Short mmCIF file of C-alpha atoms in Angstrom, two decimals:
data_model
loop_
_atom_site.label_atom_id
_atom_site.label_comp_id
_atom_site.label_asym_id
_atom_site.label_seq_id
_atom_site.Cartn_x
_atom_site.Cartn_y
_atom_site.Cartn_z
CA MET A 1039 15.93 -23.11 2.36
CA LYS A 1040 15.98 -22.34 6.09
CA ILE A 1041 14.33 -19.39 7.80
CA ASN A 1042 17.75 -18.02 8.74
CA ALA A 1043 18.68 -18.00 5.03
CA ILE A 1044 16.41 -14.95 4.45
CA ASN A 1045 18.93 -12.48 2.98
CA LYS A 1046 19.89 -8.92 3.83
CA ASP A 1047 17.44 -7.42 1.31
CA SER A 1048 14.61 -9.17 3.08
CA THR A 1049 15.75 -7.85 6.42
CA TYR A 1050 16.04 -4.30 5.04
CA TYR A 1051 12.64 -4.64 3.37
CA PHE A 1052 11.09 -5.90 6.63
CA ILE A 1053 12.41 -2.88 8.52
CA ILE A 1054 11.17 -0.49 5.76
CA THR A 1055 7.78 -2.09 5.65
CA PHE A 1056 7.61 -2.17 9.48
CA PHE A 1057 8.24 1.58 9.66
CA GLU A 1058 5.68 2.21 6.92
CA ARG A 1059 3.06 0.10 8.67
CA ILE A 1060 3.76 1.35 12.20
CA THR A 1061 3.43 4.91 10.86
CA PHE A 1062 -0.08 4.44 9.58
CA PHE A 1063 -1.10 2.13 12.37
CA LEU A 1064 -0.18 4.78 14.95
CA PHE A 1065 -1.75 7.49 12.79
CA TYR A 1066 -5.07 5.63 12.57
CA LEU A 1067 -4.87 4.47 16.20
CA ILE A 1068 -4.50 8.01 17.52
CA LEU A 1069 -7.28 9.32 15.26
CA ALA A 1070 -9.58 6.52 16.40
CA ARG A 1071 -8.92 7.37 20.10
CA LEU A 1072 -9.26 11.11 19.69
CA LEU A 1073 -12.22 11.38 17.27
CA SER A 1074 -15.76 10.22 17.82
CA VAL A 1075 -16.72 6.92 16.20
CA GLU A 1076 -18.80 8.74 13.58
CA LYS A 1077 -16.07 11.28 12.79
CA TYR A 1078 -13.50 8.52 12.47
CA GLY A 1079 -15.93 6.72 10.05
CA ILE A 1080 -15.99 9.92 7.92
CA VAL A 1081 -12.18 10.09 7.73
CA ILE A 1082 -11.92 6.37 6.90
CA THR A 1083 -14.57 6.60 4.14
CA ILE A 1084 -12.73 9.44 2.40
CA PHE A 1085 -9.43 7.61 2.65
CA ALA A 1086 -11.13 4.46 1.27
CA PHE A 1087 -12.46 6.30 -1.80
CA VAL A 1088 -9.07 7.91 -2.60
CA ASN A 1089 -7.27 4.62 -2.16
CA ILE A 1090 -9.69 2.93 -4.60
CA VAL A 1091 -9.14 5.66 -7.20
CA SER A 1092 -5.32 5.64 -6.61
CA PRO A 1093 -4.29 2.47 -8.52
CA PHE A 1094 -6.35 3.57 -11.52
CA LEU A 1095 -4.14 6.67 -11.64
CA GLU A 1096 -0.90 4.87 -10.87
CA LEU A 1097 -1.24 2.26 -13.59
CA GLY A 1098 1.41 -0.12 -12.13
CA LEU A 1099 4.26 2.28 -12.92
CA PRO A 1100 6.38 1.49 -9.84
CA PHE A 1101 6.36 -2.25 -10.63
CA LEU A 1102 7.15 -1.63 -14.30
CA ILE A 1103 10.23 0.46 -13.49
CA GLN A 1104 11.49 -2.02 -10.89
CA ARG A 1105 11.14 -4.90 -13.32
CA GLU A 1106 12.89 -3.02 -16.18
CA ILE A 1107 15.83 -2.03 -13.99
CA ALA A 1108 16.20 -5.65 -12.85
CA ARG A 1109 16.31 -6.66 -16.54
CA ASN A 1110 19.19 -4.24 -17.12
CA ILE A 1111 17.11 -2.01 -19.43
CA ASN A 1112 17.89 1.71 -19.76
CA ILE A 1113 15.00 3.34 -17.92
CA GLN A 1114 15.48 6.99 -18.70
CA ASP A 1115 12.68 7.05 -21.24
CA ILE A 1116 10.39 5.01 -19.02
CA PHE A 1117 11.27 7.29 -16.06
CA ASN A 1118 10.47 10.43 -18.08
CA SER A 1119 7.12 9.22 -19.33
CA SER A 1120 6.16 7.66 -15.95
CA LEU A 1121 6.97 10.80 -13.97
CA THR A 1122 5.15 12.93 -16.56
CA ILE A 1123 1.99 10.69 -16.12
CA LYS A 1124 2.30 10.93 -12.28
CA ILE A 1125 2.45 14.70 -12.38
CA MET A 1126 -0.41 14.89 -14.79
CA VAL A 1127 -2.82 12.85 -12.60
CA LEU A 1128 -2.46 15.14 -9.52
CA PRO A 1129 -5.50 17.24 -10.37
CA LEU A 1130 -7.61 14.07 -10.61
CA TYR A 1131 -6.45 13.05 -7.06
CA LEU A 1132 -7.83 16.39 -5.81
CA LEU A 1133 -10.99 16.68 -7.94
CA LEU A 1134 -12.51 13.16 -7.74
CA PRO A 1135 -13.14 13.19 -3.96
CA LEU A 1136 -14.75 16.58 -4.23
CA ILE A 1137 -17.03 15.35 -7.02
CA TYR A 1138 -17.87 11.97 -5.36
CA PHE A 1139 -18.71 13.30 -1.88
CA ASN A 1140 -20.09 16.71 -2.96
CA SER A 1141 -20.48 17.91 0.67
CA ARG A 1142 -22.41 14.76 1.48
CA LEU A 1143 -20.13 13.55 4.36
CA THR A 1144 -18.48 16.90 5.16
CA SER A 1145 -18.43 20.43 3.94
CA ASP A 1146 -14.75 20.76 4.94
CA LEU A 1147 -13.00 21.10 1.57
CA ILE A 1148 -9.60 21.44 3.26
CA LEU A 1149 -10.12 18.03 4.96
CA LEU A 1150 -11.02 16.41 1.63
CA LEU A 1151 -8.02 17.86 -0.14
CA MET A 1152 -5.56 17.00 2.63
CA ILE A 1153 -6.68 13.39 2.70
CA ALA A 1154 -6.65 13.19 -1.13
CA ILE A 1155 -2.98 14.37 -1.29
CA ILE A 1156 -1.69 11.77 1.15
CA PRO A 1157 -2.14 8.70 -1.15
CA TYR A 1158 -0.60 10.76 -3.97
CA PHE A 1159 2.62 11.33 -2.01
CA ILE A 1160 2.60 7.72 -0.80
CA ASN A 1161 2.55 6.46 -4.39
CA PHE A 1162 5.07 9.06 -5.47
CA ASN A 1163 7.48 7.71 -2.83
CA LEU A 1164 6.66 4.13 -3.86
CA PHE A 1165 7.68 5.00 -7.42
CA PHE A 1166 11.15 6.18 -6.31
CA GLN A 1167 11.50 3.33 -3.87
CA SER A 1168 10.84 0.88 -6.69
CA ILE A 1169 13.85 2.30 -8.61
CA TYR A 1170 16.07 1.47 -5.72
CA TYR A 1171 14.43 -1.99 -5.32
CA GLY A 1172 15.17 -2.67 -8.97
CA MET A 1173 18.84 -1.91 -8.28
CA SER A 1174 18.70 -4.02 -5.09
CA ASN A 1175 19.62 -0.90 -3.15
CA PHE A 1176 17.43 -1.31 -0.11
CA GLY A 1177 19.83 0.60 2.12
CA HIS A 1178 18.93 4.10 0.89
CA VAL A 1179 15.22 3.37 1.08
CA LEU A 1180 15.77 2.28 4.66
CA LYS A 1181 17.61 5.49 5.36
CA ALA A 1182 14.81 7.61 4.01
CA SER A 1183 12.21 5.61 5.87
CA ILE A 1184 13.89 5.70 9.25
CA SER A 1185 14.93 9.41 9.07
CA SER A 1186 11.41 10.63 8.17
CA ARG A 1187 9.58 8.27 10.51
CA LEU A 1188 11.61 9.12 13.56
CA VAL A 1189 10.66 12.74 13.08
CA PHE A 1190 7.06 11.65 12.53
CA PHE A 1191 6.88 9.61 15.75
CA VAL A 1192 8.25 12.46 17.90
CA LEU A 1193 5.88 15.05 16.46
CA LEU A 1194 2.96 12.62 16.56
CA VAL A 1195 3.34 12.10 20.27
CA LEU A 1196 3.63 15.92 20.73
CA LEU A 1197 0.46 16.58 18.82
CA TYR A 1198 -1.35 13.88 20.82
CA LEU A 1199 -0.24 15.33 24.14
CA LEU A 1200 -1.38 18.78 22.96
CA ASN A 1201 -4.73 17.22 21.96
CA SER A 1202 -4.38 18.84 18.52
CA GLY A 1203 -7.10 18.79 15.87
CA LEU A 1204 -7.46 16.48 12.93
CA HIS A 1205 -5.98 18.84 10.43
CA TYR A 1206 -2.70 19.08 12.27
CA PHE A 1207 -2.28 15.26 12.16
CA LEU A 1208 -2.97 15.25 8.47
CA LEU A 1209 -0.52 18.09 7.81
CA LEU A 1210 2.14 16.23 9.79
CA LEU A 1211 1.71 13.16 7.64
CA ILE A 1212 1.96 15.18 4.43
CA VAL A 1213 5.17 16.89 5.60
CA ILE A 1214 6.80 13.66 6.62
CA LEU A 1215 6.00 12.06 3.25
CA PHE A 1216 7.56 15.05 1.46
CA ILE A 1217 10.69 14.73 3.61
CA GLN A 1218 10.91 11.02 2.68
CA LEU A 1219 10.53 11.88 -1.02
CA ALA A 1220 13.31 14.46 -0.81
CA ILE A 1221 15.70 11.97 0.78
CA LEU A 1222 14.81 9.33 -1.87
CA MET A 1223 15.68 11.79 -4.68
CA THR A 1224 19.15 12.54 -3.38
CA ASN A 1225 20.80 9.47 -4.94
CA LEU A 1226 19.00 9.76 -8.24
CA LYS A 1227 20.53 12.94 -9.50
CA ASN A 1228 21.47 11.60 -12.90
CA LEU A 1229 17.92 10.39 -13.60
CA LEU A 1230 16.43 13.68 -12.33
CA ARG A 1231 18.90 15.88 -14.28
CA SER A 1232 18.01 14.09 -17.50
CA PHE A 1233 14.25 14.24 -16.77
CA HIS A 1234 12.07 16.10 -19.20
CA PHE A 1235 8.30 16.09 -19.65
CA THR A 1236 7.20 13.66 -22.28
CA TRP A 1237 4.13 14.87 -24.20
CA ASN A 1238 4.43 12.39 -27.10
CA PRO A 1239 1.14 10.38 -27.05
CA LEU A 1240 2.92 7.33 -28.61
CA VAL A 1241 5.55 7.27 -25.77
CA LEU A 1242 2.95 7.75 -23.06
CA ASN A 1243 0.69 5.11 -24.52
CA ARG A 1244 3.55 2.60 -24.76
CA THR A 1245 4.45 3.12 -21.12
CA ILE A 1246 0.84 2.68 -20.02
CA LYS A 1247 0.44 -0.38 -22.30
CA ASN A 1248 3.47 -2.00 -20.58
CA SER A 1249 2.58 -1.04 -17.04
CA PHE A 1250 -1.13 -1.47 -16.94
CA PRO A 1251 -1.22 -5.27 -17.03
CA ILE A 1252 0.92 -5.20 -13.91
CA GLY A 1253 -1.18 -2.49 -12.24
CA ILE A 1254 -4.58 -3.96 -13.05
CA GLY A 1255 -4.11 -6.67 -10.50
CA LEU A 1256 -3.44 -4.00 -7.86
CA ILE A 1257 -6.58 -2.14 -9.02
CA PHE A 1258 -8.75 -5.27 -8.37
CA ILE A 1259 -7.02 -6.00 -5.01
CA THR A 1260 -7.50 -2.37 -3.87
CA ILE A 1261 -11.13 -2.36 -4.90
CA SER A 1262 -11.77 -5.66 -3.13
CA ASP A 1263 -9.99 -4.34 0.02
CA ARG A 1264 -11.66 -0.91 0.21
CA VAL A 1265 -15.10 -1.26 -1.40
CA ASP A 1266 -16.50 -2.77 1.82
CA ILE A 1267 -16.00 0.65 3.45
CA LEU A 1268 -18.02 2.45 0.84
CA ILE A 1269 -20.74 -0.17 0.90
CA LEU A 1270 -21.01 -0.01 4.70
CA GLU A 1271 -21.24 3.77 4.61
CA LYS A 1272 -23.94 3.64 1.90
CA LEU A 1273 -26.05 0.83 3.37
CA ILE A 1274 -25.55 0.95 7.11
CA ASP A 1275 -23.86 3.88 8.89
CA LEU A 1276 -20.55 5.52 9.71
CA ASN A 1277 -20.23 3.77 13.02
CA SER A 1278 -20.06 0.41 11.18
CA VAL A 1279 -17.39 1.89 8.93
CA ALA A 1280 -15.35 2.79 11.97
CA PHE A 1281 -15.70 -0.60 13.67
CA TYR A 1282 -14.79 -2.48 10.45
CA ALA A 1283 -11.87 -0.10 9.76
CA VAL A 1284 -10.35 -0.70 13.20
CA ALA A 1285 -10.31 -4.45 12.61
CA TYR A 1286 -9.04 -4.02 9.06
CA THR A 1287 -6.12 -1.94 10.32
CA ILE A 1288 -4.86 -4.92 12.31
CA PHE A 1289 -5.59 -7.36 9.47
CA ARG A 1290 -3.79 -5.25 6.84
CA ASN A 1291 -0.68 -4.91 9.00
CA LEU A 1292 -0.42 -8.65 9.23
CA GLN A 1293 0.35 -8.69 5.51
CA ILE A 1294 3.82 -7.39 6.24
CA ILE A 1295 4.78 -11.02 6.90
CA SER A 1296 4.32 -12.17 3.33
CA THR A 1297 5.35 -8.99 1.57
CA THR A 1298 8.63 -8.91 3.55
CA LEU A 1299 9.61 -12.29 2.19
CA LEU A 1300 8.40 -11.84 -1.38
CA ILE A 1301 9.08 -8.23 -2.56
CA PRO A 1302 12.95 -8.63 -2.44
CA GLU A 1303 12.51 -11.85 -4.44
CA TYR A 1304 10.63 -10.06 -7.15
CA THR A 1305 13.78 -8.30 -8.41
CA LYS A 1306 15.86 -11.44 -8.23
CA ILE A 1307 13.31 -13.60 -9.96
CA SER A 1308 12.80 -11.03 -12.75
CA ALA A 1309 16.53 -10.98 -13.37
CA GLN A 1310 16.81 -14.80 -13.18
CA TYR A 1311 13.93 -15.26 -15.63
CA THR A 1312 15.43 -12.81 -18.10
CA ILE A 1313 18.63 -14.80 -18.20
CA ASN A 1314 17.50 -18.36 -17.93
CA LYS A 1315 13.76 -18.17 -19.10
CA ARG A 1316 12.88 -20.22 -16.00
CA ILE A 1317 12.77 -19.93 -12.28
CA ALA A 1318 13.77 -22.39 -9.50
CA ALA A 1319 10.81 -23.93 -7.74
CA GLU A 1320 12.51 -24.95 -4.51
CA LYS A 1321 12.36 -21.54 -2.84
CA PHE A 1322 8.63 -21.25 -3.54
CA GLN A 1323 8.00 -24.57 -1.93
CA TYR A 1324 9.69 -23.22 1.24
CA TYR A 1325 7.56 -20.03 1.12
CA TYR A 1326 4.41 -22.01 0.55
CA LYS A 1327 4.94 -24.07 3.68
CA TYR A 1328 6.06 -21.07 5.74
CA ILE A 1329 3.04 -19.01 4.69
CA LEU A 1330 0.54 -21.74 5.61
CA ILE A 1331 2.03 -22.37 9.07
CA VAL A 1332 2.13 -18.68 9.92
CA SER A 1333 -1.39 -18.09 8.61
CA PHE A 1334 -3.01 -20.79 10.80
CA LEU A 1335 -1.13 -19.65 13.89
CA LEU A 1336 -2.46 -16.10 13.33
CA ILE A 1337 -6.02 -17.36 12.88
CA PHE A 1338 -5.80 -19.25 16.15
CA PHE A 1339 -4.28 -16.25 18.08
CA PHE A 1340 -6.96 -13.75 16.97
CA TYR A 1341 -9.86 -16.12 17.47
CA PHE A 1342 -9.21 -16.03 21.17
CA LEU A 1343 -7.56 -12.68 21.78
CA SER A 1344 -9.07 -10.21 19.26
CA ASN A 1345 -11.41 -8.47 21.76
CA PRO A 1346 -8.91 -7.77 24.58
CA LEU A 1347 -6.33 -6.61 22.01
CA LEU A 1348 -8.62 -4.18 20.29
CA VAL A 1349 -9.93 -2.78 23.61
CA LEU A 1350 -6.40 -2.32 24.84
CA LEU A 1351 -5.28 -0.48 21.66
CA PHE A 1352 -8.33 1.48 20.48
CA GLY A 1353 -10.53 1.69 23.65
CA ILE A 1354 -13.75 0.11 24.82
CA LYS A 1355 -15.83 1.98 22.24
CA TYR A 1356 -14.38 -0.32 19.55
CA SER A 1357 -15.07 -3.65 21.25
CA GLU A 1358 -17.63 -4.45 18.52
CA SER A 1359 -14.64 -4.58 16.05
CA SER A 1360 -13.57 -8.00 17.44
CA ILE A 1361 -16.04 -10.02 15.43
CA TYR A 1362 -14.90 -8.27 12.25
CA LEU A 1363 -11.27 -9.10 13.04
CA GLN A 1364 -12.04 -12.78 13.68
CA LEU A 1365 -13.72 -13.08 10.30
CA LEU A 1366 -11.02 -11.11 8.48
CA THR A 1367 -8.24 -13.34 9.74
CA LEU A 1368 -9.83 -16.33 7.97
CA ALA A 1369 -8.67 -14.70 4.72
CA ILE A 1370 -5.02 -14.61 5.75
CA PRO A 1371 -3.93 -17.85 3.96
CA GLY A 1372 -5.57 -16.77 0.76
CA VAL A 1373 -4.09 -13.27 0.90
CA PHE A 1374 -0.56 -14.55 1.57
CA LEU A 1375 -0.72 -17.19 -1.19
CA ASN A 1376 -2.11 -14.54 -3.56
CA HIS A 1377 0.97 -12.47 -2.88
CA LEU A 1378 3.15 -15.50 -3.76
CA THR A 1379 1.47 -16.26 -7.03
CA GLY A 1380 1.41 -12.58 -7.96
CA ILE A 1381 5.19 -12.33 -7.54
CA ILE A 1382 5.74 -15.46 -9.64
CA CYS A 1383 3.43 -14.31 -12.47
CA ASN A 1384 4.70 -10.68 -12.66
CA SER A 1385 8.36 -11.80 -12.54
CA THR A 1386 7.82 -14.19 -15.45
CA LEU A 1387 5.94 -11.58 -17.58
CA ASN A 1388 2.60 -13.30 -16.98
CA SER A 1389 0.95 -10.33 -15.34
CA LYS A 1390 -2.37 -11.02 -17.04
CA ILE A 1391 -2.93 -14.12 -14.89
CA PRO A 1392 -3.09 -12.33 -11.48
CA ALA A 1393 -5.06 -9.56 -13.19
CA TYR A 1394 -7.75 -12.04 -14.31
CA SER A 1395 -7.83 -13.92 -10.93
CA THR A 1396 -8.00 -10.81 -8.83
CA GLY A 1397 -10.58 -9.34 -11.23
CA LEU A 1398 -12.78 -12.46 -10.75
CA GLY A 1399 -12.31 -12.23 -7.01
CA THR A 1400 -13.31 -8.59 -6.95
CA LEU A 1401 -16.37 -9.32 -9.07
CA ILE A 1402 -17.47 -12.03 -6.65
CA ASN A 1403 -16.83 -9.72 -3.67
CA LEU A 1404 -19.03 -6.98 -5.25
CA ILE A 1405 -21.81 -9.46 -6.12
CA VAL A 1406 -21.85 -10.95 -2.59
CA ASN A 1407 -21.85 -7.45 -1.00
#
């Protein structure tokens, strides 16, 4: 398989992911430049906690519904129970940060609630995007992403020029996510018209039982990704949180390279495995080689240019972040290959394997920290 053989779905997914990543990259970039290092550390710590809690509440539902659509299974019952669960967990998104921080970092309850609602909307959008991905309809997701993000970019620049406060930036992000959600819903009228709340414990339990093995891997990955922030805040200080977060922002956006290639394949491999009970190995050999080459090129690049890049983007006050970025990039090959094996296992109904492996990795990470 040649690089130019990457199909239209991959191209669409790349653009979608690019707009998603550039949205949050610019959002965090502007906050880092406008806020003090300590204040930025507070914001990042709150986001880290909510993002750790988030996959426990999401339970892998987006991935379940994408897989079931790809397998040509009627998803109305799964949709009803999944959406019921997602609505039911909203109070937990709002309450858990209030309980955990308990005015320790900030007494600004509005700030805590605004940050808490953002991951909720992000995951709500992901749920509806996954329905389209399961149908291999990447075009409408692209439309929703571009339409909402273009509005976001214009208003973000305006708020920056007006030197607006933190709450205005958070409100802008919430509004844009809501606009994206509204656009995503427009082509799913039949599903939405047939939606009804499902309170039957047996139905809800069955949905969770089917989705949780897929979602548990994401739980471990998210904990492993974000727990460093909470540990730094507890053991060192908020400035260290800010320095690490700036480096991690760059590192996380590099993951677009592997996800762009692999997420569109998830739908196709799930469908192929359902029909043939096997998958072709040739394409994964191509991805394996491609991932390794790109990984080592990125490590080489950031070893020499991390400091000038960070100073240019975030300002001289974040020059200390360069050492964090150099160390983080060493993990790129493992992260990319982990994405590859996760796609293979989840597509072939072996979701327990990545769950066990990521769980072990998370345990090691916690012990080392």
